[in-house]
CSV table of C-alpha atoms in Angstrom, one decimal:
chain,number,residue,atom,x,y,z
A,239,MET,CA,12.8,-15.7,9.6
A,240,LYS,CA,13.5,-15.8,5.9
A,241,ILE,CA,10.9,-13.7,4.1
A,242,PHE,CA,10.3,-13.4,0.3
A,243,LEU,CA,8.9,-10.0,-0.7
A,244,THR,CA,7.4,-8.8,-4.0
A,245,GLY,CA,7.2,-5.0,-4.4
A,246,GLY,CA,9.9,-4.7,-1.8
A,247,THR,CA,11.5,-1.6,-3.4
A,248,GLY,CA,8.2,0.2,-4.0
A,249,ASN,CA,6.2,2.8,-2.0
A,250,ILE,CA,5.1,0.5,0.8
A,251,GLY,CA,7.6,-2.2,0.2
A,252,GLN,CA,10.8,-0.2,0.8
A,253,TYR,CA,9.6,0.6,4.4
A,254,VAL,CA,8.4,-3.0,5.0
A,255,THR,CA,11.9,-4.3,3.9
A,256,LYS,CA,13.6,-1.8,6.1
A,257,ALA,CA,11.4,-2.7,9.1
A,258,LEU,CA,12.0,-6.4,8.6
A,259,SER,CA,15.7,-6.0,8.3
A,260,GLU,CA,15.9,-3.9,11.4
A,261,ALA,CA,14.0,-6.7,13.2
A,262,GLY,CA,16.7,-9.2,12.2
A,263,HIS,CA,14.8,-11.0,9.5
A,264,GLU,CA,16.4,-12.2,6.3
A,265,CYS,CA,14.7,-10.7,3.2
A,266,ILE,CA,14.7,-11.9,-0.4
A,267,VAL,CA,13.4,-9.0,-2.5
A,268,LEU,CA,12.0,-9.6,-5.9
A,269,THR,CA,12.8,-6.7,-8.3
A,270,ARG,CA,13.0,-6.2,-12.0
A,271,THR,CA,16.1,-4.0,-11.6
A,272,PRO,CA,18.4,-5.0,-8.8
A,273,GLY,CA,20.5,-2.0,-7.5
A,274,ARG,CA,18.0,0.6,-8.7
A,275,VAL,CA,17.6,1.6,-5.0
A,276,PRO,CA,21.1,1.1,-3.6
A,277,GLY,CA,19.9,1.6,0.0
A,278,ILE,CA,17.8,-1.6,-0.2
A,279,GLY,CA,20.6,-3.9,-1.1
A,280,ARG,CA,22.8,-2.4,1.6
A,281,LEU,CA,20.4,-3.4,4.4
A,282,PRO,CA,21.6,-6.2,6.7
A,283,GLY,CA,20.1,-9.5,5.6
A,284,VAL,CA,18.6,-8.2,2.4
A,285,THR,CA,19.2,-9.9,-1.0
A,286,GLU,CA,17.7,-8.7,-4.2
A,287,VAL,CA,16.8,-11.2,-6.9
A,288,GLN,CA,15.9,-10.2,-10.4
A,289,GLY,CA,12.5,-11.3,-11.7
A,290,SER,CA,8.8,-10.4,-12.1
A,291,LEU,CA,5.4,-11.7,-11.3
A,292,SER,CA,5.2,-13.2,-14.7
A,293,ASP,CA,8.3,-15.3,-14.3
A,294,GLU,CA,6.7,-18.4,-12.7
A,295,ALA,CA,9.8,-20.6,-12.8
A,296,GLY,CA,11.9,-17.9,-11.2
A,297,LEU,CA,9.3,-17.3,-8.5
A,298,ALA,CA,9.1,-20.9,-7.6
A,299,LYS,CA,12.9,-21.1,-7.4
A,300,ALA,CA,13.3,-18.0,-5.2
A,301,LEU,CA,10.8,-19.4,-2.7
A,302,ALA,CA,13.0,-22.3,-1.7
A,303,GLY,CA,13.8,-22.2,2.0
A,304,CYS,CA,11.5,-19.2,2.7
A,305,ASP,CA,9.4,-19.1,5.9
A,306,ALA,CA,7.0,-16.4,4.7
A,307,VAL,CA,5.9,-14.4,1.7
A,308,ILE,CA,4.8,-10.8,1.7
A,309,HIS,CA,3.1,-10.0,-1.6
A,310,ILE,CA,2.9,-6.3,-2.2
A,311,ALA,CA,3.6,-5.9,-5.9
A,312,LEU,CA,0.8,-5.0,-8.2
A,313,GLY,CA,0.3,-6.5,-11.7
A,314,TRP,CA,-1.6,-4.0,-13.8
A,315,GLY,CA,-3.9,-4.1,-16.8
A,316,HIS,CA,-6.4,-2.0,-18.7
A,317,GLU,CA,-9.2,-4.4,-19.2
A,318,PRO,CA,-10.7,-7.4,-17.3
A,319,LEU,CA,-8.5,-10.1,-18.9
A,320,SER,CA,-5.2,-8.3,-18.5
A,321,MET,CA,-6.0,-7.4,-14.9
A,322,LEU,CA,-6.9,-11.1,-14.3
A,323,GLN,CA,-3.8,-12.3,-16.0
A,324,ASN,CA,-1.3,-9.8,-14.6
A,325,ASP,CA,-2.5,-9.6,-11.0
A,326,THR,CA,-5.0,-12.2,-9.9
A,327,ARG,CA,-3.5,-15.1,-11.8
A,328,ALA,CA,0.1,-14.1,-10.9
A,329,SER,CA,-0.9,-13.8,-7.2
A,330,VAL,CA,-2.7,-17.2,-7.2
A,331,PHE,CA,0.3,-18.9,-8.8
A,332,LEU,CA,2.6,-17.3,-6.1
A,333,MET,CA,0.4,-18.5,-3.2
A,334,GLU,CA,0.2,-22.1,-4.6
A,335,ALA,CA,4.0,-22.1,-5.2
A,336,ALA,CA,4.5,-20.9,-1.7
A,337,GLU,CA,2.4,-23.7,-0.3
A,338,LYS,CA,4.3,-26.3,-2.3
A,339,ALA,CA,7.6,-24.8,-1.2
A,340,GLY,CA,6.7,-25.2,2.5
A,341,VAL,CA,6.2,-21.5,3.3
A,342,LYS,CA,4.5,-21.1,6.6
A,343,GLN,CA,2.9,-17.6,6.2
A,344,PHE,CA,1.5,-15.7,3.2
A,345,ILE,CA,0.4,-12.1,3.4
A,346,TYR,CA,-1.4,-10.6,0.5
A,347,THR,CA,-1.7,-6.8,0.0
A,348,SER,CA,-5.2,-6.0,-1.0
A,349,SER,CA,-7.0,-2.6,-0.8
A,350,THR,CA,-10.0,-0.8,0.5
A,351,ALA,CA,-11.1,-0.8,-3.1
A,352,ALA,CA,-12.0,-4.5,-2.7
A,353,VAL,CA,-15.0,-3.3,-0.6
A,354,GLY,CA,-16.0,-0.5,-2.9
A,355,ASN,CA,-17.8,2.7,-2.2
A,356,MET,CA,-20.2,2.0,0.7
A,357,PRO,CA,-23.1,4.2,2.0
A,358,GLY,CA,-21.8,4.0,5.6
A,359,ASP,CA,-19.0,2.9,7.9
A,360,VAL,CA,-17.3,-0.4,7.1
A,361,ASP,CA,-15.2,-3.0,8.8
A,362,GLU,CA,-13.6,-6.3,7.8
A,363,SER,CA,-17.0,-8.1,7.9
A,364,THR,CA,-18.6,-5.8,5.3
A,365,PRO,CA,-19.3,-7.7,2.1
A,366,CYS,CA,-17.1,-6.8,-0.9
A,367,ARG,CA,-18.9,-4.9,-3.7
A,368,PRO,CA,-16.1,-3.5,-5.8
A,369,ASP,CA,-17.0,-0.8,-8.3
A,370,ASP,CA,-14.0,-0.9,-10.6
A,371,LEU,CA,-11.6,-3.5,-12.1
A,372,TYR,CA,-8.8,-2.7,-9.6
A,373,GLY,CA,-11.2,-3.4,-6.7
A,374,ALA,CA,-12.6,-6.5,-8.4
A,375,THR,CA,-9.0,-7.8,-8.9
A,376,LYS,CA,-8.2,-7.3,-5.2
A,377,ALA,CA,-11.5,-8.9,-4.0
A,378,SER,CA,-11.0,-11.9,-6.3
A,379,THR,CA,-7.5,-12.5,-5.1
A,380,GLU,CA,-8.6,-12.2,-1.5
A,381,ALA,CA,-11.3,-14.9,-2.2
A,382,PHE,CA,-8.7,-17.3,-3.7
A,383,LEU,CA,-6.3,-16.8,-0.8
A,384,ILE,CA,-8.8,-17.3,2.0
A,385,GLY,CA,-10.6,-20.1,0.1
A,386,PHE,CA,-7.3,-22.0,-0.5
A,387,ARG,CA,-7.8,-24.4,2.4
A,388,GLN,CA,-7.3,-27.7,0.5
A,389,TYR,CA,-6.8,-29.2,-2.9
A,390,TYR,CA,-9.4,-31.5,-4.5
A,391,ALA,CA,-9.0,-35.2,-4.6
A,392,THR,CA,-11.8,-35.5,-7.1
A,393,GLN,CA,-14.4,-33.2,-8.5
A,394,GLY,CA,-16.2,-32.0,-5.4
A,395,GLY,CA,-14.1,-34.3,-3.2
A,396,ARG,CA,-11.8,-32.7,-0.6
A,397,GLY,CA,-8.1,-33.5,-0.8
A,398,THR,CA,-4.9,-32.5,0.9
A,399,LYS,CA,-5.2,-29.6,3.4
A,400,VAL,CA,-3.2,-26.5,3.0
A,401,SER,CA,-0.7,-25.9,5.9
A,402,MET,CA,0.3,-22.3,5.1
A,403,LYS,CA,-1.3,-19.5,7.1
A,404,ARG,CA,-2.9,-16.9,4.8
A,405,ASN,CA,-3.8,-13.3,5.7
A,406,VAL,CA,-4.8,-10.1,4.0
A,407,ILE,CA,-3.8,-6.5,4.7
A,408,ARG,CA,-6.1,-3.9,3.1
A,409,PRO,CA,-4.3,-0.5,2.9
A,410,GLY,CA,-6.2,2.7,2.2
A,411,TYR,CA,-4.5,5.8,1.0
A,412,THR,CA,-0.8,5.3,1.7
A,413,PHE,CA,1.9,7.9,1.1
A,414,SER,CA,5.6,8.3,1.7
A,415,ASN,CA,8.8,10.1,1.2
A,416,PRO,CA,11.6,7.8,-0.2
A,417,ALA,CA,13.0,5.7,2.5
A,418,PHE,CA,16.4,5.7,0.8
A,419,GLU,CA,18.2,7.9,-1.7
A,420,GLY,CA,16.8,7.0,-5.1
A,421,GLY,CA,13.8,5.3,-3.5
A,422,ALA,CA,10.2,5.5,-4.5
A,423,SER,CA,7.5,7.8,-3.3
A,424,GLN,CA,3.9,7.3,-4.2
A,425,SER,CA,2.6,10.8,-4.1
A,426,ASP,CA,-0.8,11.9,-5.3
A,427,LYS,CA,-0.5,14.6,-8.0
A,428,ARG,CA,-2.5,16.8,-5.6
A,429,PHE,CA,0.5,17.0,-3.2
A,430,ARG,CA,2.6,18.3,-6.0
A,431,GLN,CA,-0.1,20.7,-7.3
A,432,ILE,CA,-0.7,22.1,-3.8
A,433,ALA,CA,3.1,22.7,-3.4
A,434,HIS,CA,3.3,24.6,-6.7
A,435,ASP,CA,0.1,26.6,-6.0
A,436,VAL,CA,1.3,27.7,-2.6
A,437,LEU,CA,4.7,28.7,-3.8
A,438,GLN,CA,3.2,30.6,-6.7
A,439,ASN,CA,0.5,32.3,-4.6
A,440,ARG,CA,-2.4,30.7,-6.4
A,441,ASP,CA,-5.7,30.2,-4.7
A,442,MET,CA,-7.1,26.7,-4.3
A,443,THR,CA,-10.6,25.2,-4.1
A,444,PHE,CA,-11.5,21.9,-2.4
A,445,GLY,CA,-14.6,19.9,-1.7
A,446,GLU,CA,-15.6,20.1,2.0
A,447,ASN,CA,-15.6,16.3,2.4
A,448,ASP,CA,-12.7,15.4,0.0
A,449,GLY,CA,-10.3,13.5,2.3
A,450,THR,CA,-9.5,10.2,3.7
A,451,GLN,CA,-7.8,8.3,6.6
A,452,PHE,CA,-4.2,8.7,5.4
A,453,MET,CA,-1.5,6.4,6.6
A,454,SER,CA,2.3,6.6,5.9
A,455,SER,CA,4.3,3.7,4.5
A,456,ALA,CA,6.5,3.7,7.6
A,457,GLN,CA,3.3,3.2,9.7
A,458,ILE,CA,1.8,0.4,7.7
A,459,ALA,CA,5.2,-1.4,7.7
A,460,GLN,CA,4.6,-2.0,11.4
A,461,VAL,CA,1.4,-3.8,10.5
A,462,TYR,CA,3.2,-6.1,8.1
A,463,LYS,CA,5.9,-6.8,10.6
A,464,MET,CA,3.5,-7.7,13.4
A,465,LEU,CA,1.4,-9.9,11.1
A,466,VAL,CA,4.2,-11.9,9.6
A,467,GLU,CA,5.5,-12.6,13.2
A,468,SER,CA,2.1,-13.7,14.4
A,469,ASP,CA,0.3,-17.1,14.3
A,470,LEU,CA,-2.8,-15.5,12.8
A,471,ASN,CA,-4.6,-17.3,9.9
A,472,GLU,CA,-7.3,-16.2,7.5
A,473,GLU,CA,-7.6,-12.7,8.8
A,474,ILE,CA,-8.4,-9.6,6.8
A,475,ILE,CA,-7.2,-6.4,8.4
A,476,PHE,CA,-7.9,-2.8,7.4
A,477,ALA,CA,-4.7,-0.7,7.7
A,478,LEU,CA,-5.5,3.0,7.8
A,479,GLY,CA,-5.0,5.9,10.0
A,480,ASN,CA,-7.7,6.6,12.6
A,481,VAL,CA,-7.8,10.3,11.8
A,482,ARG,CA,-9.6,11.6,8.7
A,483,THR,CA,-7.8,14.5,7.0
A,484,THR,CA,-9.2,16.6,4.1
A,485,TRP,CA,-7.2,17.9,1.2
A,486,ALA,CA,-8.2,21.5,2.3
A,487,GLY,CA,-6.4,20.7,5.6
A,488,ILE,CA,-3.3,19.5,3.8
A,489,ALA,CA,-3.3,22.7,1.7
A,490,GLN,CA,-3.5,24.7,4.9
A,491,MET,CA,-0.5,22.8,6.2
A,492,ALA,CA,1.4,23.9,3.1
A,493,ILE,CA,0.4,27.5,3.5
A,494,ASP,CA,1.5,27.5,7.1
A,495,MET,CA,4.9,26.1,6.1
A,496,THR,CA,5.4,28.9,3.5
A,497,PRO,CA,5.8,32.3,5.1
A,498,GLY,CA,4.8,35.0,2.7
A,499,SER,CA,2.5,32.9,0.6
A,500,THR,CA,-0.8,34.7,-0.3
A,501,SER,CA,-2.7,31.6,-1.4
A,502,LYS,CA,-6.2,31.3,-0.1
A,503,ILE,CA,-8.4,28.2,0.3
A,504,THR,CA,-12.0,28.0,-0.7
A,505,VAL,CA,-14.0,25.1,0.6
A,506,GLN,CA,-17.3,24.3,-1.2
A,507,PRO,CA,-20.0,21.6,-0.8
A,508,ASP,CA,-19.2,18.5,-2.8
A,509,GLY,CA,-22.0,16.1,-2.0
A,510,TRP,CA,-19.6,13.4,-0.9
A,511,THR,CA,-20.8,10.9,1.7
A,512,VAL,CA,-18.3,10.7,4.6
A,513,TYR,CA,-17.8,7.2,5.9
A,514,ARG,CA,-15.1,5.6,8.0
A,515,TYR,CA,-13.1,2.4,7.7
A,516,GLN,CA,-13.0,1.0,11.2
A,517,THR,CA,-9.5,0.2,12.5
A,518,ASP,CA,-10.5,-1.4,15.7
A,519,LYS,CA,-9.3,-4.9,14.5
A,520,MET,CA,-5.8,-3.6,13.9
A,521,LYS,CA,-5.7,-2.1,17.4
A,522,ARG,CA,-7.2,-5.3,19.0
A,523,LEU,CA,-4.8,-7.7,17.3
A,524,PHE,CA,-1.6,-5.7,17.4
A,525,GLY,CA,-2.2,-2.7,19.7
A,526,LEU,CA,-1.6,-0.4,16.7
A,527,GLU,CA,-3.4,2.8,15.9
A,528,PHE,CA,-2.1,5.7,13.8
A,529,ASP,CA,-2.5,9.4,13.3
A,530,ALA,CA,-0.7,10.4,10.1
A,531,THR,CA,-0.9,14.2,10.8
A,532,GLU,CA,2.8,14.6,11.5
A,533,GLU,CA,3.8,12.3,8.6
A,534,LEU,CA,1.6,14.4,6.3
A,535,ARG,CA,3.3,17.5,7.4
A,536,ALA,CA,6.7,15.9,6.7
A,537,HIS,CA,5.5,14.7,3.3
A,538,MET,CA,4.2,18.2,2.4
A,539,LYS,CA,7.4,19.8,3.5
A,540,TRP,CA,9.3,17.3,1.2
A,541,ARG,CA,7.0,18.2,-1.7
A,542,LEU,CA,7.4,21.9,-1.1
A,543,ASP,CA,11.2,21.6,-1.0
A,544,PHE,CA,11.1,19.5,-4.2
A,545,ALA,CA,8.8,22.0,-5.9
A,546,ARG,CA,11.1,24.9,-5.0
A,547,ARG,CA,13.9,23.1,-6.8
A,548,GLU,CA,11.6,22.3,-9.8
A,549,LEU,CA,10.6,25.9,-10.1
A,550,ALA,CA,14.3,26.9,-9.9
A,551,GLY,CA,14.9,24.7,-13.0
A,552,GLU,CA,17.1,22.2,-11.2
A,553,PRO,CA,17.6,18.9,-13.0
A,554,LEU,CA,15.9,16.5,-10.6
A,555,PRO,CA,15.6,12.7,-10.6
A,556,SER,CA,12.2,11.1,-11.0
A,557,VAL,CA,11.5,9.8,-7.5
A,558,THR,CA,7.8,9.7,-7.5
A,559,HIS,CA,5.2,7.2,-8.7
A,560,GLU,CA,2.3,9.7,-9.0
A,561,PHE,CA,-1.3,8.8,-9.3
A,562,SER,CA,-4.6,10.5,-9.1
A,563,ASP,CA,-8.1,9.2,-8.3
């Protein structure tokens, strides 16, 4: 299968590209800077093409002959119109261009943010009530993708039906070490802060319910692979771990890995409502369920090793795309 990927060199995308290459698929990876992650271009069957989500002519040309599109890249903005222009509009253009190019399968990367903060457990049938622009952008693009069943012949009159299968993956909190030398890692600033606190024997305080259903990028890559190889259509799938881990628990992992650290953890009430994203659908469709505990330990070890080098004053490359919620 020939698969066009956006965001194929990013946090999730590098692992998706790797998994697809290992499965024998041909991958066309859109990137602003080909060669930035040399390991990507050296994978069997992988070709990098220079471009961006705003390059509509380039996108349409790159889709020629592709069987599937996996859209992972995020177009960002700081106000409603720029979010609409940079992400939703760009994604809608890509899905229509894919249909016109004869692509058979389109996978859109949404987010749990499309649903918003809910008072109880949620599954894929829970109505979307996003509470920020990022969530609204994701929910809007989901609606365009699932609703793109036909063109209009006239105002209100149904026209040509769409033949392309269209599906949505909703990741939650996804983390990773770089899959290749020079690759990306999306690492919450709290991982780095915990590493520095533990190495410098500082005490830490966390909310008792501050945590989530973590999932590694290597794990979620399996979901993309299974979905792109399937005949599913118009499905929305939560892709998260089935184990909820707190930040206090992650800090304890770091202490346990650091003999001699005198850091202590204080856990205090935070008033957070604990709810779960149900992952039954992912298990039912693909037989997949994930516990990210060992991957979290590996990521924390990587962060500790990196922090030791930082504290020693080593000149280090910037390998992380850090964020904080």
